[in-house]
Amino acid sequence: MTKTAKRVWLTPALIFVVVLIPLVFAVLVYVRPAWFALGHTNHGQLVRPPVKITVKGLVQAPGTSGPAAARRMALPAGYLNGHWTLVYIGAGSCRADCKAAMYAMRQARLATGEHMRNVQRLYVVPARNAPGAGFAADWPGVTVALGTGTDGTAFMHQFTAVRPAGSIYIVDPNGLLMMTFSKQANPEGLVKDLRHLLDVNS
């Protein structure tokens, strides 16, 4: 093969490689973002792809606070929009695992500092298992919602299909479930991940 022929073959080959490398890198960043994380390791489990959460079949439990109070006790369809939401799916009575989750959610919200107003907490239980009146006093600021009928069951299933009840779920301001934490996870990990999410998305 002459030098001229080599040049004719080499030029398009180099162009192809130059074009291909950024495409391969972009695909890897999308498929394996953890490989390219700089200075931060997730403590929770990323949901890939994120799950769009539909709010339906939820009513606010009597005696609790939250934005649904002025809406005939129905949790509005847009409740998850515009805020980061920490969600816990429970059984009603808040025992040891529930209390640990409520504590972790409270500390994570407080630790966000100036972003605290952008974080809300939601505790969802089946309608027949409304928590006692003391829950609101123990955990002020947590919205307690009761899942009613098939719509309420379907709402909770959106979370439990990703990770079993008893976990903590993070939903972004677009209503996308994007991260979960097991009940055995270190609460400090939730604090760090939530702060990181708020910092990179502010």
Short mmCIF file of C-alpha atoms in Angstrom, two decimals:
data_model
loop_
_atom_site.label_atom_id
_atom_site.label_comp_id
_atom_site.label_asym_id
_atom_site.label_seq_id
_atom_site.Cartn_x
_atom_site.Cartn_y
_atom_site.Cartn_z
CA MET A 1 0.00 0.00 0.00
CA THR A 2 1.45 3.35 -1.03
CA LYS A 3 1.83 6.29 1.34
CA THR A 4 -0.90 8.16 -0.50
CA ALA A 5 -3.30 5.21 -0.15
CA LYS A 6 -2.49 4.99 3.57
CA ARG A 7 -3.30 8.67 4.03
CA VAL A 8 -6.59 8.26 2.16
CA TRP A 9 -7.57 5.39 4.51
CA LEU A 10 -6.18 6.94 7.72
CA THR A 11 -7.96 10.31 7.49
CA PRO A 12 -11.56 8.99 7.61
CA ALA A 13 -10.54 6.47 10.26
CA LEU A 14 -9.24 9.24 12.52
CA ILE A 15 -12.38 11.30 11.94
CA PHE A 16 -14.51 8.30 12.85
CA VAL A 17 -12.57 7.74 16.10
CA VAL A 18 -12.74 11.43 17.06
CA VAL A 19 -16.51 11.41 16.56
CA LEU A 20 -17.04 8.05 18.25
CA ILE A 21 -15.16 8.73 21.52
CA PRO A 22 -17.51 11.50 22.81
CA LEU A 23 -20.54 9.38 21.91
CA VAL A 24 -19.21 6.38 23.83
CA PHE A 25 -18.38 8.62 26.79
CA ALA A 26 -21.88 10.16 26.78
CA VAL A 27 -23.50 6.72 26.76
CA LEU A 28 -21.33 5.54 29.65
CA VAL A 29 -22.15 8.64 31.70
CA TYR A 30 -25.87 8.00 31.16
CA VAL A 31 -25.75 4.24 31.84
CA ARG A 32 -23.13 4.23 34.62
CA PRO A 33 -23.15 7.71 36.24
CA ALA A 34 -21.51 6.38 39.41
CA TRP A 35 -18.31 5.68 37.43
CA PHE A 36 -17.90 9.40 36.82
CA ALA A 37 -19.02 10.79 40.20
CA LEU A 38 -16.45 13.28 41.47
CA GLY A 39 -16.07 13.54 45.22
CA HIS A 40 -19.45 12.04 46.06
CA THR A 41 -20.67 8.50 46.60
CA ASN A 42 -24.37 7.81 46.90
CA HIS A 43 -25.47 6.22 50.16
CA GLY A 44 -28.94 5.43 48.88
CA GLN A 45 -29.93 3.43 45.82
CA LEU A 46 -30.60 5.37 42.62
CA VAL A 47 -33.78 4.45 40.78
CA ARG A 48 -32.93 3.85 37.11
CA PRO A 49 -34.94 4.97 35.29
CA PRO A 50 -36.76 7.30 37.70
CA VAL A 51 -40.43 6.48 38.27
CA LYS A 52 -43.10 9.13 37.68
CA ILE A 53 -45.35 9.17 40.74
CA THR A 54 -49.07 9.83 40.31
CA VAL A 55 -50.84 11.28 43.37
CA LYS A 56 -54.34 9.86 43.60
CA GLY A 57 -56.51 8.27 46.28
CA LEU A 58 -54.91 10.05 49.25
CA VAL A 59 -56.63 12.04 51.96
CA GLN A 60 -54.91 13.87 54.77
CA ALA A 61 -55.29 12.31 58.20
CA PRO A 62 -57.29 14.40 60.72
CA GLY A 63 -55.23 16.45 63.12
CA THR A 64 -52.13 16.73 60.94
CA SER A 65 -50.64 19.71 59.18
CA GLY A 66 -49.88 20.26 55.53
CA PRO A 67 -51.07 21.85 52.29
CA ALA A 68 -54.12 19.61 51.93
CA ALA A 69 -55.84 21.08 54.99
CA ALA A 70 -57.57 23.75 52.92
CA ARG A 71 -58.49 21.33 50.15
CA ARG A 72 -61.20 19.27 51.82
CA MET A 73 -58.57 16.91 53.21
CA ALA A 74 -57.70 15.50 49.77
CA LEU A 75 -54.00 15.50 48.97
CA PRO A 76 -53.80 17.52 45.72
CA ALA A 77 -52.58 15.87 42.52
CA GLY A 78 -49.72 18.40 42.39
CA TYR A 79 -48.54 17.79 45.95
CA LEU A 80 -45.16 16.44 44.82
CA ASN A 81 -44.47 19.23 42.35
CA GLY A 82 -42.03 21.99 43.22
CA HIS A 83 -40.54 20.33 46.32
CA TRP A 84 -38.17 17.55 47.18
CA THR A 85 -40.27 15.04 49.09
CA LEU A 86 -39.12 12.44 51.60
CA VAL A 87 -41.72 9.66 51.62
CA TYR A 88 -42.26 6.82 54.08
CA ILE A 89 -44.85 4.09 53.50
CA GLY A 90 -45.94 2.65 56.84
CA ALA A 91 -48.52 0.49 58.54
CA GLY A 92 -50.15 3.14 60.75
CA SER A 93 -48.79 2.82 64.25
CA CYS A 94 -45.32 4.36 64.27
CA ARG A 95 -43.04 1.85 65.98
CA ALA A 96 -39.25 1.56 66.12
CA ASP A 97 -38.53 1.40 62.37
CA CYS A 98 -41.01 4.19 61.65
CA LYS A 99 -39.58 6.40 64.38
CA ALA A 100 -36.07 5.86 63.04
CA ALA A 101 -37.26 6.86 59.57
CA MET A 102 -39.09 9.94 60.87
CA TYR A 103 -35.96 10.99 62.76
CA ALA A 104 -33.75 10.51 59.70
CA MET A 105 -36.18 12.46 57.50
CA ARG A 106 -36.36 15.31 60.01
CA GLN A 107 -32.59 15.53 60.39
CA ALA A 108 -32.05 15.38 56.64
CA ARG A 109 -34.46 18.27 56.11
CA LEU A 110 -32.90 20.36 58.90
CA ALA A 111 -29.42 19.72 57.52
CA THR A 112 -30.30 21.29 54.18
CA GLY A 113 -30.16 24.72 55.83
CA GLU A 114 -31.28 27.44 53.44
CA HIS A 115 -32.92 24.82 51.19
CA MET A 116 -35.11 23.51 54.02
CA ARG A 117 -38.23 25.23 52.69
CA ASN A 118 -37.87 23.17 49.50
CA VAL A 119 -38.10 19.84 51.34
CA GLN A 120 -41.33 18.26 52.61
CA ARG A 121 -42.07 14.98 54.40
CA LEU A 122 -44.90 12.58 53.66
CA TYR A 123 -46.00 9.56 55.70
CA VAL A 124 -48.52 7.32 53.89
CA VAL A 125 -50.53 4.54 55.53
CA PRO A 126 -53.60 2.50 54.54
CA ALA A 127 -56.83 4.37 55.34
CA ARG A 128 -57.87 1.86 58.01
CA ASN A 129 -54.62 2.39 59.93
CA ALA A 130 -54.53 6.11 60.68
CA PRO A 131 -51.85 6.89 63.28
CA GLY A 132 -52.86 8.09 66.72
CA ALA A 133 -53.29 11.73 67.67
CA GLY A 134 -49.85 11.78 69.30
CA PHE A 135 -48.06 11.35 65.98
CA ALA A 136 -48.48 15.00 64.95
CA ALA A 137 -47.14 16.16 68.30
CA ASP A 138 -44.11 13.86 68.04
CA TRP A 139 -43.33 14.68 64.39
CA PRO A 140 -44.57 18.21 63.57
CA GLY A 141 -44.51 19.21 59.93
CA VAL A 142 -44.99 15.69 58.55
CA THR A 143 -47.97 15.34 56.24
CA VAL A 144 -49.83 12.12 57.03
CA ALA A 145 -51.87 10.77 54.14
CA LEU A 146 -54.27 7.85 54.15
CA GLY A 147 -54.42 5.63 51.07
CA THR A 148 -58.08 5.13 50.20
CA GLY A 149 -59.54 2.45 47.93
CA THR A 150 -57.77 1.01 44.91
CA ASP A 151 -56.25 4.39 44.01
CA GLY A 152 -54.60 4.65 47.43
CA THR A 153 -53.26 1.11 47.15
CA ALA A 154 -51.96 1.89 43.66
CA PHE A 155 -50.22 5.02 44.95
CA MET A 156 -48.33 3.06 47.61
CA HIS A 157 -47.47 0.31 45.12
CA GLN A 158 -45.59 2.83 42.97
CA PHE A 159 -43.05 2.97 45.80
CA THR A 160 -43.14 -0.57 47.20
CA ALA A 161 -42.68 -2.05 43.72
CA VAL A 162 -39.27 -0.34 43.68
CA ARG A 163 -38.32 -1.12 47.29
CA PRO A 164 -40.38 -2.72 50.10
CA ALA A 165 -42.38 -0.63 52.57
CA GLY A 166 -40.31 0.55 55.50
CA SER A 167 -37.86 2.31 53.18
CA ILE A 168 -37.38 6.04 52.72
CA TYR A 169 -37.99 7.36 49.22
CA ILE A 170 -36.79 10.63 47.64
CA VAL A 171 -39.05 12.22 45.03
CA ASP A 172 -37.74 15.19 43.06
CA PRO A 173 -39.66 18.44 42.32
CA ASN A 174 -40.94 16.94 39.05
CA GLY A 175 -42.64 14.08 40.88
CA LEU A 176 -39.99 11.51 39.93
CA LEU A 177 -38.97 8.81 42.40
CA MET A 178 -35.22 8.88 42.04
CA MET A 179 -33.64 7.38 45.16
CA THR A 180 -34.44 4.94 47.97
CA PHE A 181 -32.93 4.12 51.36
CA SER A 182 -33.34 0.88 53.24
CA LYS A 183 -34.39 1.06 56.88
CA GLN A 184 -30.95 -0.29 57.82
CA ALA A 185 -29.17 2.61 56.09
CA ASN A 186 -27.16 5.10 58.12
CA PRO A 187 -29.26 8.28 58.56
CA GLU A 188 -26.15 10.36 57.91
CA GLY A 189 -26.12 8.94 54.40
CA LEU A 190 -29.61 10.30 53.76
CA VAL A 191 -28.48 13.72 55.01
CA LYS A 192 -25.46 13.75 52.70
CA ASP A 193 -27.34 12.55 49.63
CA LEU A 194 -30.19 15.00 50.08
CA ARG A 195 -27.82 17.92 50.55
CA HIS A 196 -25.90 16.85 47.47
CA LEU A 197 -29.09 16.62 45.39
CA LEU A 198 -30.18 20.08 46.51
CA ASP A 199 -26.75 21.59 45.87
CA VAL A 200 -26.41 20.25 42.34
CA ASN A 201 -30.00 21.15 41.45
CA SER A 202 -30.17 24.62 42.97
#
